Amino acid sequence: MNDRSQPNTKSARRFRLKFWGVRGSYPTVSADTLGVGGNTSCVEVEVDGRRLIFDAGTGIIPLGKQLCNGASPPPAAYVFLSHTHIDHVLGLCFFEPLLTDKARTFILGPGATPGALTRSLRHLTNSDLFPVSLDELKGKKEIFSLSGGEVIRFGSSGTRPNIEEPRAADGIESDDLKVTTFKSAAHPLNGVMLYRVHYQSKSFVYATDVEQQEGGYPEIIEFARGADLLIHDAQYLQDEYFSYTKPRKGWGHSTIDMATDVAKKAEVQRLVLFHHEPTHDDGTMKRIEKEAQQLFRSTVIAHEGMQIDLI
Ligand SMILES: [Zn+2]
Ligand SMILES: [Zn+2]
């Protein structure tokens, strides 16, 4: 029997996003940032009983606790890493399913060769930094390196994802959950992976840690074309990006203007500004949202706990 014929009835046809961490660079805990939230990048996506997670910043820590709360074993998680900069993996070693017997976690992210992502993640648990090695963590885990252009399909929750090379995926059309990948060089030093998640006739794009060029990168605009939702890096204000004393050009992040420009050109339905500058307090973030809406009407800033239902 096909896995797809027996979806979890409770969550069947659900396509829900929840933001657990929305900051870039480093977490912030000051009182004036609590409204938007201080955890670094992590977005949970629940699709028809399957659970995908985008990035393992500190936001993944409370998410992991919730997954393990009373569930034995906890539901399997498919963790997609945009890249392995510290703000995107800082929560990984504290992700409760990785510390829990019988839990299953699949980790996917950029890596030039099959073992490259595993080698990168092992740095996190170097004995000088963390007392337990990645291999010793109790939860079952499998790590997959991606080079970009893959199509990833899923069976029922807990089964290994099926990673198809671009050619092999040609011509296979299905309404079931799939993730497509695009490797962008628009982030120093090793680039970043962008993801597009498709389910039924809906899709969203996760594009954090990208610094757009003037007018936007055409290939990123194409990758996002027509999406129902675009989550895009918008770390800097124009003033910060072009500052004389401390210009941020080349740091790998976009401005609000760049993000809204790409949303317009890609003709997406909605834009979520993401990877917020940690020094931007709640008042600044409110102003940013208003200004961004002048540039692209269907824009919101991501905040912790925000949920969006695409179905
Ligand atoms: Zn980042
Ligand atoms: Zn980065």
PDB file of C-alpha atoms and ligand atoms in Angstrom:
ATOM      1  CA  MET A   1       0.000   0.000   0.000  1.00  0.00           C
ATOM      2  CA  ASN A   2       1.264   3.458  -0.824  1.00  0.00           C
ATOM      3  CA  ASP A   3       2.306   5.532   2.204  1.00  0.00           C
ATOM      4  CA  ARG A   4       0.361   8.443   0.804  1.00  0.00           C
ATOM      5  CA  SER A   5      -2.872   6.482   1.032  1.00  0.00           C
ATOM      6  CA  GLN A   6      -2.732   6.526   4.812  1.00  0.00           C
ATOM      7  CA  PRO A   7      -2.014  10.066   5.967  1.00  0.00           C
ATOM      8  CA  ASN A   8      -2.335  10.974   9.598  1.00  0.00           C
ATOM      9  CA  THR A   9      -6.015  11.921   9.663  1.00  0.00           C
ATOM     10  CA  LYS A  10      -5.487  14.486  12.435  1.00  0.00           C
ATOM     11  CA  SER A  11      -3.076  16.545  10.379  1.00  0.00           C
ATOM     12  CA  ALA A  12      -4.008  15.442   6.866  1.00  0.00           C
ATOM     13  CA  ARG A  13      -3.749  18.185   4.276  1.00  0.00           C
ATOM     14  CA  ARG A  14      -2.136  20.520   6.723  1.00  0.00           C
ATOM     15  CA  PHE A  15       0.672  22.740   5.424  1.00  0.00           C
ATOM     16  CA  ARG A  16       1.621  24.894   8.368  1.00  0.00           C
ATOM     17  CA  LEU A  17       4.700  26.986   9.103  1.00  0.00           C
ATOM     18  CA  LYS A  18       5.754  28.033  12.577  1.00  0.00           C
ATOM     19  CA  PHE A  19       8.643  30.384  13.327  1.00  0.00           C
ATOM     20  CA  TRP A  20      10.777  29.381  16.320  1.00  0.00           C
ATOM     21  CA  GLY A  21      13.795  31.588  15.665  1.00  0.00           C
ATOM     22  CA  VAL A  22      13.934  34.705  13.484  1.00  0.00           C
ATOM     23  CA  ARG A  23      17.216  36.467  14.315  1.00  0.00           C
ATOM     24  CA  GLY A  24      20.417  36.469  12.357  1.00  0.00           C
ATOM     25  CA  SER A  25      24.035  36.401  13.519  1.00  0.00           C
ATOM     26  CA  TYR A  26      23.526  35.753  17.230  1.00  0.00           C
ATOM     27  CA  PRO A  27      20.696  35.346  19.741  1.00  0.00           C
ATOM     28  CA  THR A  28      19.563  38.351  21.710  1.00  0.00           C
ATOM     29  CA  VAL A  29      17.883  38.332  25.094  1.00  0.00           C
ATOM     30  CA  SER A  30      17.393  42.013  25.810  1.00  0.00           C
ATOM     31  CA  ALA A  31      13.953  43.093  27.009  1.00  0.00           C
ATOM     32  CA  ASP A  32      13.348  45.402  24.048  1.00  0.00           C
ATOM     33  CA  THR A  33      13.617  42.545  21.520  1.00  0.00           C
ATOM     34  CA  LEU A  34      11.290  40.088  23.231  1.00  0.00           C
ATOM     35  CA  GLY A  35       8.262  41.013  21.130  1.00  0.00           C
ATOM     36  CA  VAL A  36       9.905  39.791  17.929  1.00  0.00           C
ATOM     37  CA  GLY A  37      11.990  37.190  19.739  1.00  0.00           C
ATOM     38  CA  GLY A  38      15.691  36.580  20.213  1.00  0.00           C
ATOM     39  CA  ASN A  39      16.367  33.043  18.973  1.00  0.00           C
ATOM     40  CA  THR A  40      18.306  32.442  15.786  1.00  0.00           C
ATOM     41  CA  SER A  41      16.902  30.872  12.620  1.00  0.00           C
ATOM     42  CA  CYS A  42      14.492  27.970  12.846  1.00  0.00           C
ATOM     43  CA  VAL A  43      11.233  27.393  10.977  1.00  0.00           C
ATOM     44  CA  GLU A  44       9.076  24.313  11.518  1.00  0.00           C
ATOM     45  CA  VAL A  45       6.857  23.052   8.728  1.00  0.00           C
ATOM     46  CA  GLU A  46       4.157  20.496   9.327  1.00  0.00           C
ATOM     47  CA  VAL A  47       2.916  18.878   6.153  1.00  0.00           C
ATOM     48  CA  ASP A  48       0.394  16.103   6.157  1.00  0.00           C
ATOM     49  CA  GLY A  49       1.847  14.442   9.282  1.00  0.00           C
ATOM     50  CA  ARG A  50       5.483  15.011   8.331  1.00  0.00           C
ATOM     51  CA  ARG A  51       7.733  17.522  10.058  1.00  0.00           C
ATOM     52  CA  LEU A  52      10.381  19.517   8.237  1.00  0.00           C
ATOM     53  CA  ILE A  53      12.607  22.001  10.052  1.00  0.00           C
ATOM     54  CA  PHE A  54      14.602  24.736   8.364  1.00  0.00           C
ATOM     55  CA  ASP A  55      17.809  25.557  10.194  1.00  0.00           C
ATOM     56  CA  ALA A  56      18.943  24.601  13.667  1.00  0.00           C
ATOM     57  CA  GLY A  57      19.561  27.980  15.282  1.00  0.00           C
ATOM     58  CA  THR A  58      18.662  28.361  18.950  1.00  0.00           C
ATOM     59  CA  GLY A  59      14.968  28.322  17.996  1.00  0.00           C
ATOM     60  CA  ILE A  60      15.236  24.571  17.473  1.00  0.00           C
ATOM     61  CA  ILE A  61      15.838  24.047  21.211  1.00  0.00           C
ATOM     62  CA  PRO A  62      12.286  24.837  22.432  1.00  0.00           C
ATOM     63  CA  LEU A  63      10.911  23.098  19.328  1.00  0.00           C
ATOM     64  CA  GLY A  64      12.814  19.913  20.218  1.00  0.00           C
ATOM     65  CA  LYS A  65      11.505  20.044  23.770  1.00  0.00           C
ATOM     66  CA  GLN A  66       7.964  20.320  22.481  1.00  0.00           C
ATOM     67  CA  LEU A  67       8.456  17.370  20.101  1.00  0.00           C
ATOM     68  CA  CYS A  68       9.692  15.182  22.942  1.00  0.00           C
ATOM     69  CA  ASN A  69       7.099  16.306  25.445  1.00  0.00           C
ATOM     70  CA  GLY A  70       5.214  13.104  26.233  1.00  0.00           C
ATOM     71  CA  ALA A  71       5.850  11.503  22.839  1.00  0.00           C
ATOM     72  CA  SER A  72       7.799   8.253  22.846  1.00  0.00           C
ATOM     73  CA  PRO A  73       9.399   8.109  20.443  1.00  0.00           C
ATOM     74  CA  PRO A  74       9.027  11.725  19.302  1.00  0.00           C
ATOM     75  CA  PRO A  75       7.986  12.297  15.688  1.00  0.00           C
ATOM     76  CA  ALA A  76      10.763  12.046  13.115  1.00  0.00           C
ATOM     77  CA  ALA A  77      12.265  15.355  12.035  1.00  0.00           C
ATOM     78  CA  TYR A  78      13.779  16.301   8.694  1.00  0.00           C
ATOM     79  CA  VAL A  79      16.198  19.168   9.406  1.00  0.00           C
ATOM     80  CA  PHE A  80      17.300  21.207   6.390  1.00  0.00           C
ATOM     81  CA  LEU A  81      20.309  23.437   6.963  1.00  0.00           C
ATOM     82  CA  SER A  82      20.809  26.504   4.782  1.00  0.00           C
ATOM     83  CA  HIS A  83      24.516  26.389   5.671  1.00  0.00           C
ATOM     84  CA  THR A  84      26.604  25.665   8.743  1.00  0.00           C
ATOM     85  CA  HIS A  85      27.357  29.157  10.052  1.00  0.00           C
ATOM     86  CA  ILE A  86      27.080  29.118  13.814  1.00  0.00           C
ATOM     87  CA  ASP A  87      23.748  30.993  14.044  1.00  0.00           C
ATOM     88  CA  HIS A  88      22.131  28.218  11.952  1.00  0.00           C
ATOM     89  CA  VAL A  89      23.492  25.217  13.878  1.00  0.00           C
ATOM     90  CA  LEU A  90      23.893  26.584  17.401  1.00  0.00           C
ATOM     91  CA  GLY A  91      20.857  24.710  18.711  1.00  0.00           C
ATOM     92  CA  LEU A  92      21.598  21.379  17.055  1.00  0.00           C
ATOM     93  CA  CYS A  93      23.419  19.712  19.981  1.00  0.00           C
ATOM     94  CA  PHE A  94      20.557  20.744  22.274  1.00  0.00           C
ATOM     95  CA  PHE A  95      17.817  19.454  19.959  1.00  0.00           C
ATOM     96  CA  GLU A  96      16.106  16.992  22.267  1.00  0.00           C
ATOM     97  CA  PRO A  97      15.369  14.270  19.638  1.00  0.00           C
ATOM     98  CA  LEU A  98      19.130  13.974  18.983  1.00  0.00           C
ATOM     99  CA  LEU A  99      19.577  13.210  22.680  1.00  0.00           C
ATOM    100  CA  THR A 100      16.674  10.781  22.868  1.00  0.00           C
ATOM    101  CA  ASP A 101      16.781   7.042  22.346  1.00  0.00           C
ATOM    102  CA  LYS A 102      14.677   5.839  19.368  1.00  0.00           C
ATOM    103  CA  ALA A 103      14.055   9.345  18.020  1.00  0.00           C
ATOM    104  CA  ARG A 104      14.890   9.730  14.324  1.00  0.00           C
ATOM    105  CA  THR A 105      16.403  12.831  12.808  1.00  0.00           C
ATOM    106  CA  PHE A 106      17.436  13.315   9.199  1.00  0.00           C
ATOM    107  CA  ILE A 107      19.789  16.236   8.607  1.00  0.00           C
ATOM    108  CA  LEU A 108      20.241  17.601   5.098  1.00  0.00           C
ATOM    109  CA  GLY A 109      22.347  20.543   3.996  1.00  0.00           C
ATOM    110  CA  PRO A 110      25.049  21.791   1.672  1.00  0.00           C
ATOM    111  CA  GLY A 111      28.165  19.685   1.227  1.00  0.00           C
ATOM    112  CA  ALA A 112      30.348  19.304  -1.834  1.00  0.00           C
ATOM    113  CA  THR A 113      30.984  15.575  -1.300  1.00  0.00           C
ATOM    114  CA  PRO A 114      28.847  12.845   0.329  1.00  0.00           C
ATOM    115  CA  GLY A 115      30.503  13.096   3.791  1.00  0.00           C
ATOM    116  CA  ALA A 116      31.122  16.830   3.762  1.00  0.00           C
ATOM    117  CA  LEU A 117      28.149  17.908   5.882  1.00  0.00           C
ATOM    118  CA  THR A 118      28.916  15.270   8.518  1.00  0.00           C
ATOM    119  CA  ARG A 119      32.494  16.528   8.730  1.00  0.00           C
ATOM    120  CA  SER A 120      31.312  20.137   9.117  1.00  0.00           C
ATOM    121  CA  LEU A 121      28.865  19.225  11.879  1.00  0.00           C
ATOM    122  CA  ARG A 122      31.518  17.232  13.740  1.00  0.00           C
ATOM    123  CA  HIS A 123      33.274  20.563  14.394  1.00  0.00           C
ATOM    124  CA  LEU A 124      30.352  21.466  16.652  1.00  0.00           C
ATOM    125  CA  THR A 125      31.110  18.591  18.973  1.00  0.00           C
ATOM    126  CA  ASN A 126      34.878  18.867  18.948  1.00  0.00           C
ATOM    127  CA  SER A 127      35.878  17.876  22.494  1.00  0.00           C
ATOM    128  CA  ASP A 128      37.148  21.413  23.171  1.00  0.00           C
ATOM    129  CA  LEU A 129      33.660  22.762  22.502  1.00  0.00           C
ATOM    130  CA  PHE A 130      31.200  20.089  23.617  1.00  0.00           C
ATOM    131  CA  PRO A 131      31.524  17.077  25.906  1.00  0.00           C
ATOM    132  CA  VAL A 132      29.729  14.490  23.742  1.00  0.00           C
ATOM    133  CA  SER A 133      30.646  13.697  20.148  1.00  0.00           C
ATOM    134  CA  LEU A 134      28.079  13.866  17.348  1.00  0.00           C
ATOM    135  CA  ASP A 135      28.298  10.093  16.934  1.00  0.00           C
ATOM    136  CA  GLU A 136      27.658   9.513  20.633  1.00  0.00           C
ATOM    137  CA  LEU A 137      24.377  11.460  20.722  1.00  0.00           C
ATOM    138  CA  LYS A 138      21.715   8.878  21.504  1.00  0.00           C
ATOM    139  CA  GLY A 139      19.063   9.676  18.913  1.00  0.00           C
ATOM    140  CA  LYS A 140      19.228   7.958  15.536  1.00  0.00           C
ATOM    141  CA  LYS A 141      20.436  10.312  12.858  1.00  0.00           C
ATOM    142  CA  GLU A 142      21.318  10.262   9.201  1.00  0.00           C
ATOM    143  CA  ILE A 143      23.116  13.122   7.491  1.00  0.00           C
ATOM    144  CA  PHE A 144      22.900  13.885   3.775  1.00  0.00           C
ATOM    145  CA  SER A 145      25.052  16.343   1.824  1.00  0.00           C
ATOM    146  CA  LEU A 146      23.314  18.262  -0.938  1.00  0.00           C
ATOM    147  CA  SER A 147      24.963  20.029  -3.843  1.00  0.00           C
ATOM    148  CA  GLY A 148      21.920  21.924  -5.139  1.00  0.00           C
ATOM    149  CA  GLY A 149      19.357  21.112  -7.805  1.00  0.00           C
ATOM    150  CA  GLU A 150      18.038  18.012  -6.060  1.00  0.00           C
ATOM    151  CA  VAL A 151      14.397  17.061  -5.663  1.00  0.00           C
ATOM    152  CA  ILE A 152      13.656  15.469  -2.305  1.00  0.00           C
ATOM    153  CA  ARG A 153      10.543  13.349  -1.789  1.00  0.00           C
ATOM    154  CA  PHE A 154       9.137  11.768   1.337  1.00  0.00           C
ATOM    155  CA  GLY A 155       7.251   8.650   2.303  1.00  0.00           C
ATOM    156  CA  SER A 156       5.495   8.387   5.640  1.00  0.00           C
ATOM    157  CA  SER A 157       7.086  10.107   8.624  1.00  0.00           C
ATOM    158  CA  GLY A 158      10.248   8.370   9.798  1.00  0.00           C
ATOM    159  CA  THR A 159      11.273   6.928   6.448  1.00  0.00           C
ATOM    160  CA  ARG A 160      14.459   8.014   4.737  1.00  0.00           C
ATOM    161  CA  PRO A 161      13.953  10.898   2.289  1.00  0.00           C
ATOM    162  CA  ASN A 162      14.425  10.053  -1.356  1.00  0.00           C
ATOM    163  CA  ILE A 163      16.994  12.435  -2.844  1.00  0.00           C
ATOM    164  CA  GLU A 164      16.795  12.617  -6.615  1.00  0.00           C
ATOM    165  CA  GLU A 165      19.401  14.248  -8.776  1.00  0.00           C
ATOM    166  CA  PRO A 166      17.959  16.970 -11.036  1.00  0.00           C
ATOM    167  CA  ARG A 167      17.924  14.811 -14.168  1.00  0.00           C
ATOM    168  CA  ALA A 168      16.261  11.816 -12.534  1.00  0.00           C
ATOM    169  CA  ALA A 169      13.489  14.054 -11.240  1.00  0.00           C
ATOM    170  CA  ASP A 170      12.662  15.478 -14.654  1.00  0.00           C
ATOM    171  CA  GLY A 171       9.115  14.842 -15.712  1.00  0.00           C
ATOM    172  CA  ILE A 172       7.889  13.361 -12.410  1.00  0.00           C
ATOM    173  CA  GLU A 173       4.860  15.362 -11.394  1.00  0.00           C
ATOM    174  CA  SER A 174       3.102  14.810  -8.114  1.00  0.00           C
ATOM    175  CA  ASP A 175       1.051  16.833  -5.658  1.00  0.00           C
ATOM    176  CA  ASP A 176       2.728  15.144  -2.726  1.00  0.00           C
ATOM    177  CA  LEU A 177       5.306  16.848  -0.553  1.00  0.00           C
ATOM    178  CA  LYS A 178       8.630  17.594  -2.195  1.00  0.00           C
ATOM    179  CA  VAL A 179      11.521  19.931  -1.541  1.00  0.00           C
ATOM    180  CA  THR A 180      13.635  21.385  -4.330  1.00  0.00           C
ATOM    181  CA  THR A 181      17.048  22.900  -3.677  1.00  0.00           C
ATOM    182  CA  PHE A 182      19.093  25.720  -5.139  1.00  0.00           C
ATOM    183  CA  LYS A 183      22.684  26.468  -4.171  1.00  0.00           C
ATOM    184  CA  SER A 184      23.458  30.182  -4.262  1.00  0.00           C
ATOM    185  CA  ALA A 185      26.889  31.777  -4.069  1.00  0.00           C
ATOM    186  CA  ALA A 186      25.350  34.951  -2.601  1.00  0.00           C
ATOM    187  CA  HIS A 187      26.723  34.351   0.908  1.00  0.00           C
ATOM    188  CA  PRO A 188      30.343  34.279   2.060  1.00  0.00           C
ATOM    189  CA  LEU A 189      32.356  32.082   1.958  1.00  0.00           C
ATOM    190  CA  ASN A 190      30.799  28.843   0.802  1.00  0.00           C
ATOM    191  CA  GLY A 191      27.360  29.960  -0.351  1.00  0.00           C
ATOM    192  CA  VAL A 192      23.980  28.954   0.980  1.00  0.00           C
ATOM    193  CA  MET A 193      21.238  26.464   0.125  1.00  0.00           C
ATOM    194  CA  LEU A 194      17.780  27.784  -0.712  1.00  0.00           C
ATOM    195  CA  TYR A 195      14.798  25.483  -0.411  1.00  0.00           C
ATOM    196  CA  ARG A 196      11.376  25.426  -2.011  1.00  0.00           C
ATOM    197  CA  VAL A 197       8.721  23.251  -0.405  1.00  0.00           C
ATOM    198  CA  HIS A 198       5.816  22.113  -2.583  1.00  0.00           C
ATOM    199  CA  TYR A 199       2.638  20.440  -1.444  1.00  0.00           C
ATOM    200  CA  GLN A 200      -0.598  20.140  -3.382  1.00  0.00           C
ATOM    201  CA  SER A 201      -0.707  23.361  -5.367  1.00  0.00           C
ATOM    202  CA  LYS A 202       1.062  25.462  -2.714  1.00  0.00           C
ATOM    203  CA  SER A 203       4.712  26.280  -2.185  1.00  0.00           C
ATOM    204  CA  PHE A 204       7.026  28.467  -0.179  1.00  0.00           C
ATOM    205  CA  VAL A 205      10.688  29.412  -0.494  1.00  0.00           C
ATOM    206  CA  TYR A 206      13.200  29.615   2.344  1.00  0.00           C
ATOM    207  CA  ALA A 207      15.917  32.068   1.329  1.00  0.00           C
ATOM    208  CA  THR A 208      17.912  33.161   4.344  1.00  0.00           C
ATOM    209  CA  ASP A 209      21.474  34.504   4.336  1.00  0.00           C
ATOM    210  CA  VAL A 210      21.453  35.836   0.799  1.00  0.00           C
ATOM    211  CA  GLU A 211      22.866  39.179  -0.222  1.00  0.00           C
ATOM    212  CA  GLN A 212      21.110  40.226  -3.385  1.00  0.00           C
ATOM    213  CA  GLN A 213      22.862  42.138  -6.122  1.00  0.00           C
ATOM    214  CA  GLU A 214      21.335  45.317  -7.563  1.00  0.00           C
ATOM    215  CA  GLY A 215      18.025  44.246  -9.108  1.00  0.00           C
ATOM    216  CA  GLY A 216      18.210  40.782  -7.511  1.00  0.00           C
ATOM    217  CA  TYR A 217      19.899  37.618  -8.750  1.00  0.00           C
ATOM    218  CA  PRO A 218      17.842  36.346 -11.707  1.00  0.00           C
ATOM    219  CA  GLU A 219      18.334  32.704 -10.713  1.00  0.00           C
ATOM    220  CA  ILE A 220      16.979  33.339  -7.204  1.00  0.00           C
ATOM    221  CA  ILE A 221      14.035  35.263  -8.634  1.00  0.00           C
ATOM    222  CA  GLU A 222      13.334  32.304 -10.931  1.00  0.00           C
ATOM    223  CA  PHE A 223      13.626  29.824  -8.067  1.00  0.00           C
ATOM    224  CA  ALA A 224      11.044  31.817  -6.089  1.00  0.00           C
ATOM    225  CA  ARG A 225       8.789  32.560  -9.059  1.00  0.00           C
ATOM    226  CA  GLY A 226       5.080  32.430  -8.200  1.00  0.00           C
ATOM    227  CA  ALA A 227       5.550  31.013  -4.684  1.00  0.00           C
ATOM    228  CA  ASP A 228       2.720  31.502  -2.213  1.00  0.00           C
ATOM    229  CA  LEU A 229       5.239  32.672   0.352  1.00  0.00           C
ATOM    230  CA  LEU A 230       8.840  33.871   0.291  1.00  0.00           C
ATOM    231  CA  ILE A 231      10.883  33.912   3.491  1.00  0.00           C
ATOM    232  CA  HIS A 232      13.795  36.210   2.709  1.00  0.00           C
ATOM    233  CA  ASP A 233      16.815  37.584   4.529  1.00  0.00           C
ATOM    234  CA  ALA A 234      16.279  41.280   5.340  1.00  0.00           C
ATOM    235  CA  GLN A 235      18.881  41.948   7.991  1.00  0.00           C
ATOM    236  CA  TYR A 236      19.822  45.511   7.177  1.00  0.00           C
ATOM    237  CA  LEU A 237      18.335  48.934   6.705  1.00  0.00           C
ATOM    238  CA  GLN A 238      19.593  50.895   3.712  1.00  0.00           C
ATOM    239  CA  ASP A 239      21.439  53.257   6.090  1.00  0.00           C
ATOM    240  CA  GLU A 240      23.299  50.382   7.681  1.00  0.00           C
ATOM    241  CA  TYR A 241      24.121  48.647   4.406  1.00  0.00           C
ATOM    242  CA  PHE A 242      25.520  51.805   2.814  1.00  0.00           C
ATOM    243  CA  SER A 243      26.947  53.324   6.014  1.00  0.00           C
ATOM    244  CA  TYR A 244      30.202  55.295   5.555  1.00  0.00           C
ATOM    245  CA  THR A 245      31.598  54.285   8.903  1.00  0.00           C
ATOM    246  CA  LYS A 246      30.539  50.636   8.908  1.00  0.00           C
ATOM    247  CA  PRO A 247      29.257  49.495   5.502  1.00  0.00           C
ATOM    248  CA  ARG A 248      27.694  46.008   5.503  1.00  0.00           C
ATOM    249  CA  LYS A 249      28.086  45.356   1.789  1.00  0.00           C
ATOM    250  CA  GLY A 250      29.717  41.966   1.311  1.00  0.00           C
ATOM    251  CA  TRP A 251      28.574  40.622   4.679  1.00  0.00           C
ATOM    252  CA  GLY A 252      26.121  38.255   2.991  1.00  0.00           C
ATOM    253  CA  HIS A 253      22.770  39.781   3.881  1.00  0.00           C
ATOM    254  CA  SER A 254      20.061  41.743   2.142  1.00  0.00           C
ATOM    255  CA  THR A 255      18.322  44.986   2.920  1.00  0.00           C
ATOM    256  CA  ILE A 256      14.563  45.368   3.251  1.00  0.00           C
ATOM    257  CA  ASP A 257      14.595  47.037  -0.191  1.00  0.00           C
ATOM    258  CA  MET A 258      16.369  44.073  -1.779  1.00  0.00           C
ATOM    259  CA  ALA A 259      13.953  41.551  -0.245  1.00  0.00           C
ATOM    260  CA  THR A 260      10.846  43.455  -1.348  1.00  0.00           C
ATOM    261  CA  ASP A 261      12.310  43.973  -4.840  1.00  0.00           C
ATOM    262  CA  VAL A 262      12.878  40.221  -5.254  1.00  0.00           C
ATOM    263  CA  ALA A 263       9.370  39.464  -3.946  1.00  0.00           C
ATOM    264  CA  LYS A 264       7.919  41.835  -6.537  1.00  0.00           C
ATOM    265  CA  LYS A 265       9.970  40.482  -9.418  1.00  0.00           C
ATOM    266  CA  ALA A 266       9.292  36.862  -8.473  1.00  0.00           C
ATOM    267  CA  GLU A 267       5.562  37.682  -8.215  1.00  0.00           C
ATOM    268  CA  VAL A 268       5.161  35.836  -4.924  1.00  0.00           C
ATOM    269  CA  GLN A 269       1.908  36.127  -3.001  1.00  0.00           C
ATOM    270  CA  ARG A 270       3.411  37.020   0.373  1.00  0.00           C
ATOM    271  CA  LEU A 271       6.777  38.024   1.796  1.00  0.00           C
ATOM    272  CA  VAL A 272       8.109  37.289   5.267  1.00  0.00           C
ATOM    273  CA  LEU A 273      11.158  39.315   6.304  1.00  0.00           C
ATOM    274  CA  PHE A 274      13.580  37.093   8.210  1.00  0.00           C
ATOM    275  CA  HIS A 275      17.053  36.837   9.794  1.00  0.00           C
ATOM    276  CA  HIS A 276      16.603  40.098  11.669  1.00  0.00           C
ATOM    277  CA  GLU A 277      19.551  42.141  12.818  1.00  0.00           C
ATOM    278  CA  PRO A 278      19.887  41.362  16.563  1.00  0.00           C
ATOM    279  CA  THR A 279      20.390  45.054  17.463  1.00  0.00           C
ATOM    280  CA  HIS A 280      17.002  46.007  15.964  1.00  0.00           C
ATOM    281  CA  ASP A 281      14.576  46.388  18.856  1.00  0.00           C
ATOM    282  CA  ASP A 282      10.822  45.866  18.676  1.00  0.00           C
ATOM    283  CA  GLY A 283      10.150  49.522  17.807  1.00  0.00           C
ATOM    284  CA  THR A 284      12.612  49.403  14.906  1.00  0.00           C
ATOM    285  CA  MET A 285      11.095  46.144  13.668  1.00  0.00           C
ATOM    286  CA  LYS A 286       7.622  47.681  13.671  1.00  0.00           C
ATOM    287  CA  ARG A 287       8.896  50.587  11.568  1.00  0.00           C
ATOM    288  CA  ILE A 288      10.631  48.162   9.217  1.00  0.00           C
ATOM    289  CA  GLU A 289       7.386  46.265   8.674  1.00  0.00           C
ATOM    290  CA  LYS A 290       5.485  49.456   7.851  1.00  0.00           C
ATOM    291  CA  GLU A 291       8.173  50.696   5.472  1.00  0.00           C
ATOM    292  CA  ALA A 292       8.413  47.314   3.768  1.00  0.00           C
ATOM    293  CA  GLN A 293       4.649  47.253   3.232  1.00  0.00           C
ATOM    294  CA  GLN A 294       4.983  50.492   1.254  1.00  0.00           C
ATOM    295  CA  LEU A 295       7.353  48.657  -1.066  1.00  0.00           C
ATOM    296  CA  PHE A 296       5.524  45.313  -1.214  1.00  0.00           C
ATOM    297  CA  ARG A 297       2.081  45.311   0.333  1.00  0.00           C
ATOM    298  CA  SER A 298       1.835  41.668   1.444  1.00  0.00           C
ATOM    299  CA  THR A 299       4.833  41.795   3.752  1.00  0.00           C
ATOM    300  CA  VAL A 300       5.173  40.855   7.411  1.00  0.00           C
ATOM    301  CA  ILE A 301       8.174  40.563   9.660  1.00  0.00           C
ATOM    302  CA  ALA A 302       8.745  37.100  11.109  1.00  0.00           C
ATOM    303  CA  HIS A 303       8.360  36.867  14.863  1.00  0.00           C
ATOM    304  CA  GLU A 304       8.701  33.953  17.232  1.00  0.00           C
ATOM    305  CA  GLY A 305       5.541  31.905  17.492  1.00  0.00           C
ATOM    306  CA  MET A 306       4.091  33.211  14.207  1.00  0.00           C
ATOM    307  CA  GLN A 307       2.143  30.549  12.333  1.00  0.00           C
ATOM    308  CA  ILE A 308       1.082  30.598   8.704  1.00  0.00           C
ATOM    309  CA  ASP A 309      -1.250  28.041   7.173  1.00  0.00           C
ATOM    310  CA  LEU A 310      -0.716  27.539   3.465  1.00  0.00           C
ATOM    311  CA  ILE A 311      -3.465  24.909   3.417  1.00  0.00           C
TER     312      ILE A 311
HETATM  313 ZN    ZN B   1      22.814  33.656   9.480  1.00  0.00          ZN
HETATM  314 ZN    ZN B   2      25.617  32.853   7.317  1.00  0.00          ZN
END
